[in-house]
Amino acid sequence: MKDFLSPDISLEQQFELLREHLLYAKQNSPFYKRFLDKNKINVSGIETYRDFQQIPITSKEDLQRHNLDFLAVDYSEIIDHVTTSGTLGNPVNFMLNEADLQRLAYNEYESFKIAGIVKNDVVQITTTLDRRFMAGMAYYLGLRKLGAGIIRTGSGLPGLQWDSIERFKPKFLVAVPSFLLKLIDYAEKNGIDYKNSSVKGVICIGESLLNEHLEASALRIKIQRLWDVELYSTYASTEMATAFTECELHKGNHILPNLIYTEILDEAGKPVKNGEVGELVVTPLQVESMPLIRYATGDMLMNIGDDCACGRKSKRIGPVIGRKKQMLKIKGTSLYPQHIQEGMNALEISDYFIEAKKDIFGNDQVCIKVSEEFSMKPTEIQELLREKLQIKLEIHRISASELLRKKFPKESRKPMIFHDLRSI
């Protein structure tokens, strides 16, 4: 079994892991051997973080275009084949060998510990373990390493979720936050006393529970008003194979510095100050199959500068404010789909999706499609949303069946709330 340093490592220990990672990628990854040679980067001569920052950024397009050239082990070693979610285009292939699966298990083991899960706890995983989804497998492996009890219900099926909760008495769920609202709705309609269930906490994925001011999001407030459970926000991606997790204080997501080196950069590629929003660029450490160096995630967020009162030494990042390529500019106002989602959540509207197009002059046009079964008039939604966002957005009604088809396409692993048609 692979040994890992503790997350409580020094900057010097992290930099040594970073140097080892660079040397490994140069020696074993066809892409990085070519990439580093082309850019005249001598990895043996990298002695400081300033030296490291001279390495050019790797993009998702690089990973897509030269996919197998990133592979740093023999193809026969690959055990798990997964893909990215495809939020910004076609999913990208990603592969893991035995050592990477051990690293994935260790990552979630440490992540669950930050959220307070211990060996004696029982955890119900309400996300899929199939459909080429890395996270579902990661949760399972991490809980096994922790020694916790596991209930694998998979996604959807509120009836099965509540039956499993009644049968096995889990203390924690792993779930998408908005799915908790469906569980609550099902419980209320079927006479289930959910407020007195065994569930005390939820490891939340896919949706942020903090806003950019590090305050509880409208979604978190709504859920906890209905169901008094502790919600722990997490952030991760397939390429990072590393989770960032909230502690019990809920003031940002802790980094695992022994597994990942993070940078947050402005448009010019320079580090932003603490509290300023930039693009997250990552170098996942101790990866064997598909090592990445200075990989641009496309996610816009910020570093949190002060130490966490929980006592952990690891740095923290704020919530994802938006995806770099999804930024909208409407009548001079710049915002991300997440800002609109936060506004809709504050209005307690869940049956909707957002559609962005270009008008004949090349300007961004945004329309929110809501279910025709929703009682509030489009003009009412428009005015209430304008108070929160300071812009007027189009609101259109569509049938519940069309909304369901658009928001939950069969090929997607998660709800598609934002449909970006600007390049079509």
Short mmCIF file of C-alpha atoms in Angstrom, two decimals:
data_model
loop_
_atom_site.label_atom_id
_atom_site.label_comp_id
_atom_site.label_asym_id
_atom_site.label_seq_id
_atom_site.Cartn_x
_atom_site.Cartn_y
_atom_site.Cartn_z
CA MET A 1 0.00 0.00 0.00
CA LYS A 2 1.18 3.52 -0.79
CA ASP A 3 2.20 5.76 2.12
CA PHE A 4 1.18 9.42 2.20
CA LEU A 5 2.55 12.30 4.22
CA SER A 6 0.10 13.93 6.63
CA PRO A 7 -1.79 17.02 5.39
CA ASP A 8 0.02 18.94 8.16
CA ILE A 9 3.15 19.27 6.04
CA SER A 10 5.47 22.26 5.84
CA LEU A 11 5.91 24.41 2.75
CA GLU A 12 9.33 22.81 2.29
CA GLN A 13 7.84 19.31 2.32
CA GLN A 14 5.13 20.37 -0.14
CA PHE A 15 7.72 21.87 -2.48
CA GLU A 16 9.72 18.64 -2.37
CA LEU A 17 6.58 16.73 -3.40
CA LEU A 18 6.09 19.27 -6.18
CA ARG A 19 9.66 18.77 -7.44
CA GLU A 20 9.22 14.98 -7.38
CA HIS A 21 6.01 15.39 -9.36
CA LEU A 22 7.72 17.56 -12.01
CA LEU A 23 10.56 15.09 -12.46
CA TYR A 24 8.14 12.19 -12.70
CA ALA A 25 5.99 13.94 -15.34
CA LYS A 26 9.07 14.93 -17.39
CA GLN A 27 10.39 11.36 -17.37
CA ASN A 28 7.12 9.48 -17.94
CA SER A 29 4.51 11.68 -19.66
CA PRO A 30 5.01 12.02 -23.45
CA PHE A 31 3.00 15.25 -23.40
CA TYR A 32 5.05 16.91 -20.66
CA LYS A 33 8.39 15.73 -22.01
CA ARG A 34 7.53 17.45 -25.30
CA PHE A 35 5.84 20.44 -23.62
CA LEU A 36 8.68 21.18 -21.20
CA ASP A 37 11.35 20.74 -23.87
CA LYS A 38 9.47 23.03 -26.26
CA ASN A 39 9.26 25.74 -23.58
CA LYS A 40 12.91 25.21 -22.53
CA ILE A 41 11.98 24.31 -18.95
CA ASN A 42 14.70 22.51 -17.00
CA VAL A 43 12.74 20.84 -14.20
CA SER A 44 15.94 19.88 -12.35
CA GLY A 45 16.71 23.58 -12.06
CA ILE A 46 13.43 24.52 -10.41
CA GLU A 47 14.40 25.54 -6.88
CA THR A 48 11.66 28.01 -5.89
CA TYR A 49 7.97 28.62 -6.41
CA ARG A 50 8.97 31.58 -8.60
CA ASP A 51 10.88 29.15 -10.84
CA PHE A 52 7.83 26.87 -10.92
CA GLN A 53 5.59 29.73 -12.08
CA GLN A 54 7.67 30.03 -15.27
CA ILE A 55 6.09 26.80 -16.52
CA PRO A 56 3.26 27.61 -18.96
CA ILE A 57 -0.34 26.72 -18.11
CA THR A 58 -1.87 23.42 -19.27
CA SER A 59 -5.44 23.80 -20.59
CA LYS A 60 -8.41 21.48 -20.80
CA GLU A 61 -8.04 21.72 -24.59
CA ASP A 62 -4.50 20.28 -24.25
CA LEU A 63 -5.88 17.38 -22.23
CA GLN A 64 -8.63 16.77 -24.75
CA ARG A 65 -6.48 17.12 -27.86
CA HIS A 66 -3.51 15.05 -26.63
CA ASN A 67 -5.33 12.78 -24.20
CA LEU A 68 -3.29 9.58 -24.38
CA ASP A 69 -0.02 11.53 -24.51
CA PHE A 70 -0.66 12.51 -20.88
CA LEU A 71 -0.55 8.85 -19.87
CA ALA A 72 2.60 8.23 -17.83
CA VAL A 73 2.17 4.49 -17.20
CA ASP A 74 1.65 1.53 -19.50
CA TYR A 75 -1.96 1.33 -20.67
CA SER A 76 -2.17 -2.21 -19.30
CA GLU A 77 -1.78 -0.79 -15.76
CA ILE A 78 -5.01 1.22 -15.99
CA ILE A 79 -7.78 -0.11 -13.75
CA ASP A 80 -10.42 2.62 -13.72
CA HIS A 81 -11.55 4.57 -16.78
CA VAL A 82 -13.61 7.71 -16.08
CA THR A 83 -14.54 10.97 -17.80
CA THR A 84 -15.02 14.56 -16.73
CA SER A 85 -18.58 15.86 -16.43
CA GLY A 86 -18.44 17.73 -19.75
CA THR A 87 -19.86 20.96 -18.30
CA LEU A 88 -18.04 23.08 -20.90
CA GLY A 89 -18.05 20.62 -23.81
CA ASN A 90 -17.24 17.00 -24.56
CA PRO A 91 -16.17 14.91 -21.56
CA VAL A 92 -12.43 14.24 -21.30
CA ASN A 93 -11.06 10.73 -20.71
CA PHE A 94 -9.19 10.19 -17.47
CA MET A 95 -7.49 7.02 -16.21
CA LEU A 96 -6.25 5.65 -12.87
CA ASN A 97 -3.96 2.79 -11.93
CA GLU A 98 -3.79 0.99 -8.58
CA ALA A 99 -1.64 3.69 -6.94
CA ASP A 100 -4.04 6.40 -8.12
CA LEU A 101 -7.02 4.52 -6.68
CA GLN A 102 -5.18 4.27 -3.35
CA ARG A 103 -4.52 8.02 -3.55
CA LEU A 104 -8.21 8.61 -4.33
CA ALA A 105 -9.22 6.57 -1.29
CA TYR A 106 -6.76 8.45 0.91
CA ASN A 107 -8.03 11.80 -0.42
CA GLU A 108 -11.62 11.06 0.59
CA TYR A 109 -10.47 9.47 3.86
CA GLU A 110 -8.89 12.81 4.82
CA SER A 111 -11.84 14.76 3.40
CA PHE A 112 -14.41 12.84 5.45
CA LYS A 113 -12.27 13.30 8.57
CA ILE A 114 -12.40 17.09 8.08
CA ALA A 115 -16.21 16.83 8.06
CA GLY A 116 -16.14 14.85 11.30
CA ILE A 117 -16.99 11.35 10.04
CA VAL A 118 -15.44 8.53 12.11
CA LYS A 119 -15.16 4.75 11.87
CA ASN A 120 -18.36 3.96 13.76
CA ASP A 121 -20.56 6.15 11.52
CA VAL A 122 -22.84 4.83 8.77
CA VAL A 123 -22.93 6.88 5.55
CA GLN A 124 -25.48 6.69 2.72
CA ILE A 125 -24.11 7.57 -0.74
CA THR A 126 -26.96 9.08 -2.80
CA THR A 127 -24.79 9.68 -5.89
CA THR A 128 -24.06 7.25 -8.67
CA LEU A 129 -21.06 4.93 -8.51
CA ASP A 130 -21.31 4.17 -12.22
CA ARG A 131 -21.68 6.26 -15.42
CA ARG A 132 -17.89 6.92 -15.53
CA PHE A 133 -18.23 9.09 -12.39
CA MET A 134 -14.99 9.30 -10.40
CA ALA A 135 -16.50 10.92 -7.31
CA GLY A 136 -18.91 8.10 -6.52
CA MET A 137 -16.05 5.59 -6.52
CA ALA A 138 -13.93 8.01 -4.46
CA TYR A 139 -16.59 8.27 -1.74
CA TYR A 140 -16.90 4.50 -1.53
CA LEU A 141 -13.14 3.92 -1.37
CA GLY A 142 -12.63 6.70 1.19
CA LEU A 143 -15.32 5.38 3.49
CA ARG A 144 -13.89 1.87 3.23
CA LYS A 145 -10.46 3.19 4.21
CA LEU A 146 -12.05 5.03 7.13
CA GLY A 147 -13.85 1.86 8.17
CA ALA A 148 -17.31 3.48 8.16
CA GLY A 149 -20.51 1.66 7.23
CA ILE A 150 -21.70 2.32 3.67
CA ILE A 151 -25.15 2.29 2.05
CA ARG A 152 -25.00 2.53 -1.77
CA THR A 153 -28.41 3.75 -2.89
CA GLY A 154 -27.25 5.65 -5.98
CA SER A 155 -28.88 8.79 -7.35
CA GLY A 156 -32.57 9.73 -7.38
CA LEU A 157 -35.35 7.48 -6.04
CA PRO A 158 -36.44 9.37 -2.90
CA GLY A 159 -38.54 6.40 -1.79
CA LEU A 160 -35.52 4.10 -1.78
CA GLN A 161 -33.46 6.76 0.03
CA TRP A 162 -35.99 7.03 2.87
CA ASP A 163 -36.45 3.25 3.05
CA SER A 164 -32.67 2.90 3.40
CA ILE A 165 -32.52 5.61 6.06
CA GLU A 166 -35.24 3.81 8.03
CA ARG A 167 -33.56 0.40 7.63
CA PHE A 168 -29.89 1.22 8.21
CA LYS A 169 -29.98 4.46 10.26
CA PRO A 170 -27.15 6.39 8.56
CA LYS A 171 -25.72 9.37 10.44
CA PHE A 172 -24.50 11.05 7.24
CA LEU A 173 -25.59 11.31 3.62
CA VAL A 174 -23.46 12.16 0.59
CA ALA A 175 -25.76 14.20 -1.65
CA VAL A 176 -26.27 17.08 -4.06
CA PRO A 177 -27.83 19.86 -1.91
CA SER A 178 -30.83 20.47 -4.18
CA PHE A 179 -31.65 16.75 -3.97
CA LEU A 180 -32.20 17.21 -0.24
CA LEU A 181 -35.16 19.44 -1.11
CA LYS A 182 -36.65 16.56 -3.10
CA LEU A 183 -36.10 14.24 -0.15
CA ILE A 184 -37.86 16.71 2.13
CA ASP A 185 -40.75 17.14 -0.32
CA TYR A 186 -41.17 13.36 -0.64
CA ALA A 187 -41.09 12.94 3.14
CA GLU A 188 -43.73 15.60 3.68
CA LYS A 189 -46.03 14.10 1.05
CA ASN A 190 -45.63 10.58 2.44
CA GLY A 191 -45.87 11.25 6.16
CA ILE A 192 -42.19 10.55 6.91
CA ASP A 193 -40.93 12.14 10.13
CA TYR A 194 -37.69 13.30 8.52
CA LYS A 195 -36.91 15.82 11.25
CA ASN A 196 -36.42 12.96 13.69
CA SER A 197 -34.50 10.65 11.35
CA SER A 198 -31.02 9.27 12.07
CA VAL A 199 -29.42 11.74 9.62
CA LYS A 200 -27.37 14.43 11.39
CA GLY A 201 -25.08 15.63 8.60
CA VAL A 202 -24.71 15.75 4.81
CA ILE A 203 -21.52 15.83 2.71
CA CYS A 204 -22.69 18.08 -0.12
CA ILE A 205 -21.33 17.96 -3.67
CA GLY A 206 -21.87 19.82 -6.92
CA GLU A 207 -23.41 23.01 -5.50
CA SER A 208 -21.79 25.60 -3.26
CA LEU A 209 -23.27 26.36 0.13
CA LEU A 210 -21.38 29.64 0.62
CA ASN A 211 -21.64 32.85 -1.35
CA GLU A 212 -18.69 35.02 -2.36
CA HIS A 213 -18.88 36.85 1.00
CA LEU A 214 -18.38 33.52 2.82
CA GLU A 215 -21.94 33.68 4.11
CA ALA A 216 -24.48 30.87 3.96
CA SER A 217 -25.99 30.65 0.48
CA ALA A 218 -29.75 30.88 -0.04
CA LEU A 219 -29.77 27.14 -0.77
CA ARG A 220 -28.09 26.30 2.54
CA ILE A 221 -30.46 28.60 4.45
CA LYS A 222 -33.51 27.05 2.79
CA ILE A 223 -32.45 23.46 3.47
CA GLN A 224 -31.53 24.07 7.09
CA ARG A 225 -34.72 25.99 7.76
CA LEU A 226 -36.63 22.85 6.73
CA TRP A 227 -34.27 20.18 8.09
CA ASP A 228 -31.89 20.77 11.00
CA VAL A 229 -28.88 18.85 9.65
CA GLU A 230 -25.23 19.93 9.38
CA LEU A 231 -24.25 20.63 5.78
CA TYR A 232 -20.60 20.29 4.70
CA SER A 233 -19.67 21.79 1.34
CA THR A 234 -17.03 20.04 -0.80
CA TYR A 235 -15.39 20.97 -4.10
CA ALA A 236 -13.51 18.66 -6.46
CA SER A 237 -13.10 17.67 -10.10
CA THR A 238 -12.02 14.58 -12.03
CA GLU A 239 -8.74 16.14 -13.17
CA MET A 240 -7.78 17.21 -9.64
CA ALA A 241 -8.73 13.86 -8.06
CA THR A 242 -8.59 15.81 -4.81
CA ALA A 243 -11.33 17.21 -2.57
CA PHE A 244 -11.53 20.57 -0.79
CA THR A 245 -13.78 20.24 2.24
CA GLU A 246 -15.46 22.48 4.81
CA CYS A 247 -14.75 21.91 8.47
CA GLU A 248 -17.35 22.36 11.19
CA LEU A 249 -16.96 26.16 11.08
CA HIS A 250 -18.14 26.42 7.43
CA LYS A 251 -15.79 29.26 6.47
CA GLY A 252 -14.22 27.94 3.27
CA ASN A 253 -12.89 24.62 2.00
CA HIS A 254 -9.64 23.22 3.38
CA ILE A 255 -6.86 22.26 0.95
CA LEU A 256 -4.98 18.96 1.27
CA PRO A 257 -1.45 20.33 0.61
CA ASN A 258 0.11 16.86 0.44
CA LEU A 259 -2.13 16.02 -2.52
CA ILE A 260 -2.40 19.26 -4.48
CA TYR A 261 -0.62 22.55 -5.08
CA THR A 262 -2.98 25.42 -5.88
CA GLU A 263 -2.61 28.84 -7.49
CA ILE A 264 -5.28 31.46 -8.09
CA LEU A 265 -4.37 33.67 -11.03
CA ASP A 266 -5.66 36.82 -12.71
CA GLU A 267 -6.13 37.32 -16.46
CA ALA A 268 -2.41 38.06 -16.83
CA GLY A 269 -1.46 34.82 -15.09
CA LYS A 270 -0.30 36.57 -11.90
CA PRO A 271 -1.32 35.44 -8.40
CA VAL A 272 -4.26 37.42 -6.99
CA LYS A 273 -4.31 38.76 -3.45
CA ASN A 274 -6.19 36.93 -0.71
CA GLY A 275 -9.89 37.66 -1.07
CA GLU A 276 -9.63 38.51 -4.78
CA VAL A 277 -11.28 36.26 -7.36
CA GLY A 278 -9.15 34.51 -9.97
CA GLU A 279 -8.91 31.23 -11.85
CA LEU A 280 -7.89 28.15 -9.90
CA VAL A 281 -4.81 26.48 -11.39
CA VAL A 282 -3.80 23.13 -9.86
CA THR A 283 -0.93 20.68 -9.80
CA PRO A 284 -2.25 17.43 -8.27
CA LEU A 285 0.62 15.71 -6.42
CA GLN A 286 1.53 12.00 -6.18
CA VAL A 287 -0.48 11.09 -9.29
CA GLU A 288 0.98 8.32 -11.48
CA SER A 289 -1.28 7.67 -14.47
CA MET A 290 -2.09 11.14 -15.80
CA PRO A 291 0.03 13.76 -14.00
CA LEU A 292 -0.88 17.40 -14.60
CA ILE A 293 1.23 20.53 -14.13
CA ARG A 294 -0.32 23.98 -13.66
CA TYR A 295 -3.68 22.84 -15.01
CA ALA A 296 -6.26 25.61 -15.47
CA THR A 297 -9.57 24.42 -14.04
CA GLY A 298 -11.69 27.28 -15.41
CA ASP A 299 -13.21 27.76 -11.94
CA MET A 300 -13.22 31.27 -10.50
CA LEU A 301 -12.70 31.55 -6.74
CA MET A 302 -10.44 33.07 -4.09
CA ASN A 303 -7.87 32.25 -1.43
CA ILE A 304 -8.88 32.84 2.18
CA GLY A 305 -5.94 34.47 3.88
CA ASP A 306 -6.49 34.09 7.61
CA ASP A 307 -6.03 30.90 9.62
CA CYS A 308 -9.12 28.83 10.34
CA ALA A 309 -10.28 28.86 13.95
CA CYS A 310 -10.67 25.07 13.78
CA GLY A 311 -6.90 24.84 14.29
CA ARG A 312 -6.03 23.08 11.05
CA LYS A 313 -2.91 24.43 9.38
CA SER A 314 -4.10 23.89 5.81
CA LYS A 315 -5.04 26.89 3.67
CA ARG A 316 -8.59 27.37 2.45
CA ILE A 317 -10.31 28.43 -0.74
CA GLY A 318 -13.66 30.17 -1.12
CA PRO A 319 -16.66 28.87 -3.09
CA VAL A 320 -16.70 28.72 -6.86
CA ILE A 321 -18.09 32.05 -8.07
CA GLY A 322 -18.45 30.78 -11.64
CA ARG A 323 -16.76 29.15 -14.61
CA LYS A 324 -14.40 31.43 -16.52
CA LYS A 325 -15.99 30.64 -19.89
CA GLN A 326 -19.52 31.07 -18.53
CA MET A 327 -19.20 34.71 -17.50
CA LEU A 328 -22.11 36.79 -18.78
CA LYS A 329 -22.12 40.47 -19.67
CA ILE A 330 -25.60 41.97 -19.74
CA LYS A 331 -26.02 45.68 -20.39
CA GLY A 332 -22.62 46.43 -18.88
CA THR A 333 -23.06 44.17 -15.85
CA SER A 334 -20.78 41.13 -15.51
CA LEU A 335 -22.03 38.11 -13.62
CA TYR A 336 -21.96 34.33 -13.61
CA PRO A 337 -24.83 31.82 -13.80
CA GLN A 338 -24.18 31.07 -10.12
CA HIS A 339 -25.29 34.61 -9.24
CA ILE A 340 -28.61 33.97 -10.99
CA GLN A 341 -28.92 30.61 -9.24
CA GLU A 342 -28.33 32.24 -5.87
CA GLY A 343 -31.09 34.76 -6.69
CA MET A 344 -33.52 32.02 -7.71
CA ASN A 345 -32.70 30.00 -4.60
CA ALA A 346 -33.38 33.09 -2.48
CA LEU A 347 -36.82 33.26 -4.11
CA GLU A 348 -37.21 29.54 -3.33
CA ILE A 349 -37.66 28.64 -7.00
CA SER A 350 -36.13 25.30 -7.97
CA ASP A 351 -37.94 24.28 -11.16
CA TYR A 352 -36.01 26.33 -13.72
CA PHE A 353 -32.95 26.46 -15.95
CA ILE A 354 -30.95 29.33 -17.47
CA GLU A 355 -30.35 29.76 -21.19
CA ALA A 356 -27.75 32.13 -22.70
CA LYS A 357 -27.60 33.19 -26.37
CA LYS A 358 -26.13 35.99 -28.48
CA ASP A 359 -28.34 38.61 -30.11
CA ILE A 360 -27.76 39.87 -33.68
CA PHE A 361 -25.21 42.37 -32.36
CA GLY A 362 -23.20 39.73 -30.48
CA ASN A 363 -24.44 40.75 -27.03
CA ASP A 364 -25.28 38.21 -24.33
CA GLN A 365 -28.98 37.45 -23.86
CA VAL A 366 -30.17 35.46 -20.87
CA CYS A 367 -33.56 33.86 -20.37
CA ILE A 368 -34.74 31.90 -17.35
CA LYS A 369 -37.15 29.08 -18.20
CA VAL A 370 -39.52 28.22 -15.34
CA SER A 371 -42.17 25.55 -15.03
CA GLU A 372 -45.65 26.64 -16.09
CA GLU A 373 -46.89 24.86 -12.96
CA PHE A 374 -45.15 27.42 -10.75
CA SER A 375 -47.70 29.84 -9.29
CA MET A 376 -45.66 33.06 -9.37
CA LYS A 377 -46.06 35.15 -12.52
CA PRO A 378 -42.98 35.74 -14.74
CA THR A 379 -43.24 39.50 -14.16
CA GLU A 380 -43.16 38.96 -10.39
CA ILE A 381 -40.06 36.77 -10.67
CA GLN A 382 -38.46 39.34 -12.96
CA GLU A 383 -38.95 42.21 -10.52
CA LEU A 384 -37.86 40.27 -7.43
CA LEU A 385 -34.77 39.03 -9.25
CA ARG A 386 -33.97 42.55 -10.44
CA GLU A 387 -33.88 43.72 -6.81
CA LYS A 388 -31.18 41.13 -6.10
CA LEU A 389 -29.10 41.26 -9.30
CA GLN A 390 -29.68 44.87 -10.42
CA ILE A 391 -30.50 43.68 -13.95
CA LYS A 392 -33.71 42.72 -15.73
CA LEU A 393 -33.77 39.19 -17.14
CA GLU A 394 -36.31 37.52 -19.41
CA ILE A 395 -38.52 34.90 -17.74
CA HIS A 396 -40.39 32.37 -19.91
CA ARG A 397 -42.77 29.60 -18.89
CA ILE A 398 -42.38 26.09 -20.34
CA SER A 399 -44.10 22.79 -19.66
CA ALA A 400 -42.97 20.69 -16.72
CA SER A 401 -42.05 17.83 -19.07
CA GLU A 402 -39.86 20.09 -21.24
CA LEU A 403 -38.20 21.52 -18.15
CA LEU A 404 -37.46 18.03 -16.84
CA ARG A 405 -36.00 16.98 -20.21
CA LYS A 406 -33.75 20.02 -20.44
CA LYS A 407 -32.63 20.09 -16.81
CA PHE A 408 -31.99 16.36 -16.50
CA PRO A 409 -30.73 15.10 -19.88
CA LYS A 410 -30.20 11.33 -19.93
CA GLU A 411 -26.48 11.57 -20.68
CA SER A 412 -25.71 13.98 -17.81
CA ARG A 413 -24.58 12.94 -14.32
CA LYS A 414 -25.92 16.11 -12.71
CA PRO A 415 -28.67 18.70 -13.30
CA MET A 416 -27.97 21.02 -16.26
CA ILE A 417 -29.06 24.37 -14.84
CA PHE A 418 -27.08 26.52 -17.27
CA HIS A 419 -27.40 26.03 -21.05
CA ASP A 420 -24.80 28.07 -22.91
CA LEU A 421 -25.88 28.46 -26.55
CA ARG A 422 -23.70 31.48 -27.29
CA SER A 423 -21.29 29.59 -29.53
CA ILE A 424 -23.98 27.79 -31.54
#
